[in-house]
Amino acid sequence: SSVRYPPIQGMVNLKVVGCSSEALELPAKNLEKGKPWETNGVRERATVDIMLAQESCLKSVEICNRGAGFIEILVGRQGFNEGSMHVLLPTTSLMSLLEIKDGVGRDKVRLFDTKLMKIKDQQRWKYMRVILTQQFNPRTSIGLSWIQVRALGEKAQTPPPSTTPTKPRLSSLSPSPPPANRGGGGVPKVPLLGLDDDSEDDDDPLMHLSGTKNIQALQRQASTFGSKALPEKKPVGVGFDGFPAAKGKPKPKPATLKRS
């Protein structure tokens, strides 16, 4: 056969506990290994009972058909008794009437997830019964090439992000400390106007903090600068005609008329 069987890693482990009919070379136990199961001869209806390795919330059931026209899946928690089982997947078509008549499309892959399942609540199930029917072609056997059952994983509940604004830390609002003096601890020396680097008060850090002599030196500089008088800027003479008068010549006077 050209059917490729997928690996069963990550799926719920299955154990076949019974079936209505099986061929000698294709028993129902093959489904545990991802291999095909087929009825012994022509059958219009066939069932296979499967027990899950642990009770699980079912997420999906994926199958590869082998000539069946319809499928139905039942689940239960207390065995395979008819009264204790529930319909997980209602009767669903696997092949169209034209495909059944022509004998094509016998090995289609179908995935039945929670959208197609009848049971919507997340209940845990231990037992599963698969029912296959084929009423329109009485000349063929039916079965499954493989079946995979997936369970819902346990999702960790993460708290929603907080909408409360966070307060800034006090350390981020406080000014950063001044850089430390590379030559040693203490307050760094800053040269000021009027003081020599060789002053006798340079070694006294308190003098740099108080600034008494520094202020006095600045005041002396200001007084010395203020005592120097600035040269007076004389205005340039202007003639009567509006043009500047020539240097070194007296300013001409306008002519006056004598009264007779």
Short mmCIF file of C-alpha atoms in Angstrom, two decimals:
data_model
loop_
_atom_site.label_atom_id
_atom_site.label_comp_id
_atom_site.label_asym_id
_atom_site.label_seq_id
_atom_site.Cartn_x
_atom_site.Cartn_y
_atom_site.Cartn_z
CA SER A 1 0.00 0.00 0.00
CA SER A 2 1.11 3.61 -0.64
CA VAL A 3 -0.26 4.86 2.71
CA ARG A 4 2.46 6.49 4.83
CA TYR A 5 2.02 5.89 8.54
CA PRO A 6 2.92 8.86 10.77
CA PRO A 7 4.89 8.49 14.00
CA ILE A 8 2.93 8.21 17.23
CA GLN A 9 5.27 10.34 19.36
CA GLY A 10 3.52 13.03 21.37
CA MET A 11 0.12 11.34 21.06
CA VAL A 12 -1.98 9.57 23.66
CA ASN A 13 -0.91 5.93 23.86
CA LEU A 14 -3.68 3.57 22.75
CA LYS A 15 -4.48 -0.02 23.64
CA VAL A 16 -6.92 -2.04 21.54
CA VAL A 17 -9.08 -4.22 23.78
CA GLY A 18 -11.55 -5.61 21.22
CA CYS A 19 -13.10 -5.40 17.75
CA SER A 20 -16.06 -6.85 15.85
CA SER A 21 -13.97 -8.35 13.04
CA GLU A 22 -10.34 -8.43 11.94
CA ALA A 23 -8.32 -10.01 9.17
CA LEU A 24 -5.60 -12.44 10.14
CA GLU A 25 -2.88 -10.39 8.45
CA LEU A 26 -4.36 -7.01 9.50
CA PRO A 27 -5.49 -7.36 13.15
CA ALA A 28 -6.89 -4.53 15.22
CA LYS A 29 -3.75 -4.55 17.43
CA ASN A 30 -1.91 -2.96 14.52
CA LEU A 31 -3.54 0.36 15.38
CA GLU A 32 -1.38 0.53 18.51
CA LYS A 33 1.69 0.72 16.25
CA GLY A 34 0.23 3.04 13.63
CA LYS A 35 -0.49 0.20 11.20
CA PRO A 36 -3.75 -0.73 9.39
CA TRP A 37 -6.66 -2.74 10.70
CA GLU A 38 -9.21 -4.31 8.36
CA THR A 39 -12.25 -6.55 8.76
CA ASN A 40 -12.21 -10.17 7.78
CA GLY A 41 -14.12 -10.07 4.50
CA VAL A 42 -17.02 -7.86 3.49
CA ARG A 43 -18.70 -5.98 6.35
CA GLU A 44 -21.34 -3.25 6.40
CA ARG A 45 -20.51 -2.33 10.02
CA ALA A 46 -17.37 -2.72 12.11
CA THR A 47 -16.30 -1.51 15.58
CA VAL A 48 -13.02 -1.30 17.44
CA ASP A 49 -12.71 -0.60 21.18
CA ILE A 50 -9.72 1.42 22.36
CA MET A 51 -8.55 2.23 25.89
CA LEU A 52 -6.47 5.35 26.45
CA ALA A 53 -3.30 5.13 28.54
CA GLN A 54 -4.73 7.72 30.96
CA GLU A 55 -7.90 9.74 31.32
CA SER A 56 -7.53 12.71 28.99
CA CYS A 57 -9.37 15.79 27.76
CA LEU A 58 -9.54 15.09 24.06
CA LYS A 59 -8.35 17.75 21.66
CA SER A 60 -8.65 15.90 18.33
CA VAL A 61 -8.93 12.50 16.69
CA GLU A 62 -7.17 11.98 13.36
CA ILE A 63 -7.76 8.89 11.22
CA CYS A 64 -6.80 7.50 7.85
CA ASN A 65 -9.73 5.72 6.26
CA ARG A 66 -9.63 2.27 4.71
CA GLY A 67 -12.79 1.96 2.61
CA ALA A 68 -15.44 3.01 5.18
CA GLY A 69 -18.23 5.37 4.15
CA PHE A 70 -19.13 6.78 7.60
CA ILE A 71 -17.59 7.04 11.08
CA GLU A 72 -18.94 7.61 14.58
CA ILE A 73 -16.95 7.90 17.83
CA LEU A 74 -18.21 7.19 21.36
CA VAL A 75 -16.34 7.85 24.62
CA GLY A 76 -16.82 6.78 28.23
CA ARG A 77 -15.23 6.65 31.67
CA GLN A 78 -16.60 3.34 33.01
CA GLY A 79 -16.05 0.85 30.22
CA PHE A 80 -17.76 0.09 26.91
CA ASN A 81 -21.31 -0.40 28.15
CA GLU A 82 -23.82 1.16 25.78
CA GLY A 83 -25.59 3.08 28.55
CA SER A 84 -22.39 4.68 29.93
CA MET A 85 -20.94 5.93 26.64
CA HIS A 86 -21.45 9.36 25.08
CA VAL A 87 -21.32 10.54 21.49
CA LEU A 88 -18.06 12.41 20.89
CA LEU A 89 -18.36 12.58 17.08
CA PRO A 90 -21.74 12.11 15.41
CA THR A 91 -22.01 10.00 12.25
CA THR A 92 -19.80 11.76 9.69
CA SER A 93 -19.20 10.97 6.03
CA LEU A 94 -15.74 9.79 4.98
CA MET A 95 -16.48 9.20 1.29
CA SER A 96 -18.95 10.65 -1.19
CA LEU A 97 -21.45 8.42 -3.02
CA LEU A 98 -19.50 8.86 -6.26
CA GLU A 99 -16.26 7.80 -4.59
CA ILE A 100 -17.96 4.75 -3.07
CA LYS A 101 -19.43 3.78 -6.44
CA ASP A 102 -16.11 4.18 -8.29
CA GLY A 103 -14.02 2.70 -5.48
CA VAL A 104 -11.70 5.75 -5.21
CA GLY A 105 -10.70 7.90 -2.25
CA ARG A 106 -10.59 4.94 0.14
CA ASP A 107 -7.58 6.18 2.12
CA LYS A 108 -8.45 9.80 2.91
CA VAL A 109 -7.06 11.42 6.07
CA ARG A 110 -9.59 13.23 8.28
CA LEU A 111 -9.00 15.36 11.35
CA PHE A 112 -11.84 15.80 13.85
CA ASP A 113 -11.10 18.57 16.33
CA THR A 114 -13.20 20.29 18.98
CA LYS A 115 -15.16 22.21 16.31
CA LEU A 116 -16.67 18.95 15.05
CA MET A 117 -16.95 17.19 18.40
CA LYS A 118 -20.34 17.12 20.04
CA ILE A 119 -18.97 17.27 23.60
CA LYS A 120 -17.61 20.78 24.17
CA ASP A 121 -16.80 20.73 27.88
CA GLN A 122 -13.36 19.54 28.92
CA GLN A 123 -14.19 16.17 30.46
CA ARG A 124 -11.69 13.37 30.85
CA TRP A 125 -12.27 10.11 29.04
CA LYS A 126 -10.69 6.69 29.33
CA TYR A 127 -12.48 4.53 26.71
CA MET A 128 -13.22 5.09 23.03
CA ARG A 129 -15.28 3.11 20.51
CA VAL A 130 -14.95 3.75 16.77
CA ILE A 131 -17.90 2.67 14.59
CA LEU A 132 -17.44 2.33 10.81
CA THR A 133 -20.24 1.68 8.30
CA GLN A 134 -20.44 1.09 4.54
CA GLN A 135 -23.92 0.36 3.20
CA PHE A 136 -23.43 1.40 -0.43
CA ASN A 137 -20.72 -1.03 -1.51
CA PRO A 138 -21.26 -4.57 -0.22
CA ARG A 139 -18.22 -5.92 -2.05
CA THR A 140 -15.41 -4.47 0.09
CA SER A 141 -13.92 -4.81 3.56
CA ILE A 142 -13.54 -1.73 5.77
CA GLY A 143 -11.19 -0.57 8.51
CA LEU A 144 -8.65 2.10 9.45
CA SER A 145 -5.12 2.58 8.21
CA TRP A 146 -4.14 4.38 11.45
CA ILE A 147 -5.64 6.49 14.23
CA GLN A 148 -4.12 9.19 16.42
CA VAL A 149 -5.66 10.73 19.53
CA ARG A 150 -4.43 14.08 20.88
CA ALA A 151 -5.18 15.39 24.35
CA LEU A 152 -5.33 18.92 25.67
CA GLY A 153 -2.14 19.93 27.46
CA GLU A 154 -2.09 21.47 30.91
CA LYS A 155 -1.60 25.17 30.31
CA ALA A 156 0.00 27.26 33.03
CA GLN A 157 -2.19 30.19 33.97
CA THR A 158 -0.18 33.40 33.77
CA PRO A 159 -1.49 36.47 35.62
CA PRO A 160 -2.67 39.35 33.41
CA PRO A 161 -0.35 42.35 33.15
CA SER A 162 -0.91 44.95 35.84
CA THR A 163 -2.56 48.23 34.77
CA THR A 164 -1.47 50.15 37.93
CA PRO A 165 1.23 52.70 37.04
CA THR A 166 4.48 52.02 38.82
CA LYS A 167 5.98 54.76 40.99
CA PRO A 168 9.52 55.85 40.17
CA ARG A 169 12.18 54.94 42.66
CA LEU A 170 13.59 57.63 44.90
CA SER A 171 17.10 56.79 43.78
CA SER A 172 16.21 57.74 40.19
CA LEU A 173 15.00 61.20 41.32
CA SER A 174 17.97 62.07 43.58
CA PRO A 175 20.90 63.90 41.97
CA SER A 176 23.96 61.88 41.24
CA PRO A 177 26.92 62.41 43.63
CA PRO A 178 29.90 64.48 42.38
CA PRO A 179 32.78 62.49 40.92
CA ALA A 180 35.42 61.46 43.40
CA ASN A 181 38.83 63.16 43.29
CA ARG A 182 41.29 60.85 41.60
CA GLY A 183 44.13 62.15 43.75
CA GLY A 184 42.39 61.18 46.98
CA GLY A 185 39.25 61.72 49.03
CA GLY A 186 37.75 65.02 50.04
CA VAL A 187 36.41 68.00 48.17
CA PRO A 188 38.16 68.69 44.81
CA LYS A 189 40.07 71.96 44.54
CA VAL A 190 38.75 74.53 42.07
CA PRO A 191 41.10 77.42 41.11
CA LEU A 192 39.52 80.81 41.57
CA LEU A 193 40.46 84.29 40.35
CA GLY A 194 43.00 86.19 42.43
CA LEU A 195 44.47 83.11 44.16
CA ASP A 196 47.75 81.51 43.37
CA ASP A 197 48.12 77.76 43.28
CA ASP A 198 51.00 78.22 45.75
CA SER A 199 48.84 80.15 48.25
CA GLU A 200 49.29 79.29 51.89
CA ASP A 201 45.56 78.54 52.18
CA ASP A 202 45.52 75.87 49.44
CA ASP A 203 46.03 73.09 51.92
CA ASP A 204 43.05 74.14 54.00
CA PRO A 205 39.88 72.54 52.51
CA LEU A 206 37.67 74.65 54.74
CA MET A 207 38.98 77.82 53.10
CA HIS A 208 37.81 76.55 49.73
CA LEU A 209 34.38 75.82 51.19
CA SER A 210 33.91 79.14 52.99
CA GLY A 211 35.43 81.26 50.23
CA THR A 212 36.20 84.26 52.52
CA LYS A 213 39.56 85.14 51.02
CA ASN A 214 38.35 84.29 47.56
CA ILE A 215 35.57 86.83 47.86
CA GLN A 216 38.02 89.43 49.16
CA ALA A 217 40.36 88.82 46.22
CA LEU A 218 37.50 89.24 43.77
CA GLN A 219 36.50 92.46 45.46
CA ARG A 220 40.11 93.78 45.17
CA GLN A 221 40.13 92.96 41.48
CA ALA A 222 36.82 94.73 40.97
CA SER A 223 38.00 97.87 42.81
CA THR A 224 41.25 97.98 40.85
CA PHE A 225 39.40 97.64 37.57
CA GLY A 226 36.92 100.34 38.59
CA SER A 227 39.68 102.83 39.54
CA LYS A 228 40.96 103.03 35.96
CA ALA A 229 39.04 105.74 34.14
CA LEU A 230 38.04 105.03 30.62
CA PRO A 231 39.19 107.59 28.02
CA GLU A 232 36.50 110.04 27.09
CA LYS A 233 35.32 109.74 23.55
CA LYS A 234 34.87 113.13 22.01
CA PRO A 235 32.15 113.64 19.42
CA VAL A 236 33.13 114.40 15.89
CA GLY A 237 32.30 117.92 14.79
CA VAL A 238 29.53 118.43 12.28
CA GLY A 239 29.38 121.33 9.83
CA PHE A 240 26.42 123.48 9.09
CA ASP A 241 25.78 121.61 5.88
CA GLY A 242 25.43 118.30 7.64
CA PHE A 243 28.88 116.92 6.68
CA PRO A 244 31.59 116.25 9.28
CA ALA A 245 33.97 119.16 9.74
CA ALA A 246 37.59 118.77 8.69
CA LYS A 247 40.13 117.99 11.42
CA GLY A 248 42.18 120.93 12.65
CA LYS A 249 39.92 123.63 11.10
CA PRO A 250 37.47 125.71 13.12
CA LYS A 251 33.84 125.18 12.73
CA PRO A 252 32.43 127.70 10.28
CA LYS A 253 29.77 130.03 11.53
CA PRO A 254 26.68 130.74 9.49
CA ALA A 255 26.57 134.22 7.91
CA THR A 256 24.38 136.79 9.61
CA LEU A 257 22.58 139.67 7.91
CA LYS A 258 23.00 143.13 9.31
CA ARG A 259 19.93 145.26 9.69
CA SER A 260 20.10 148.69 8.01
#
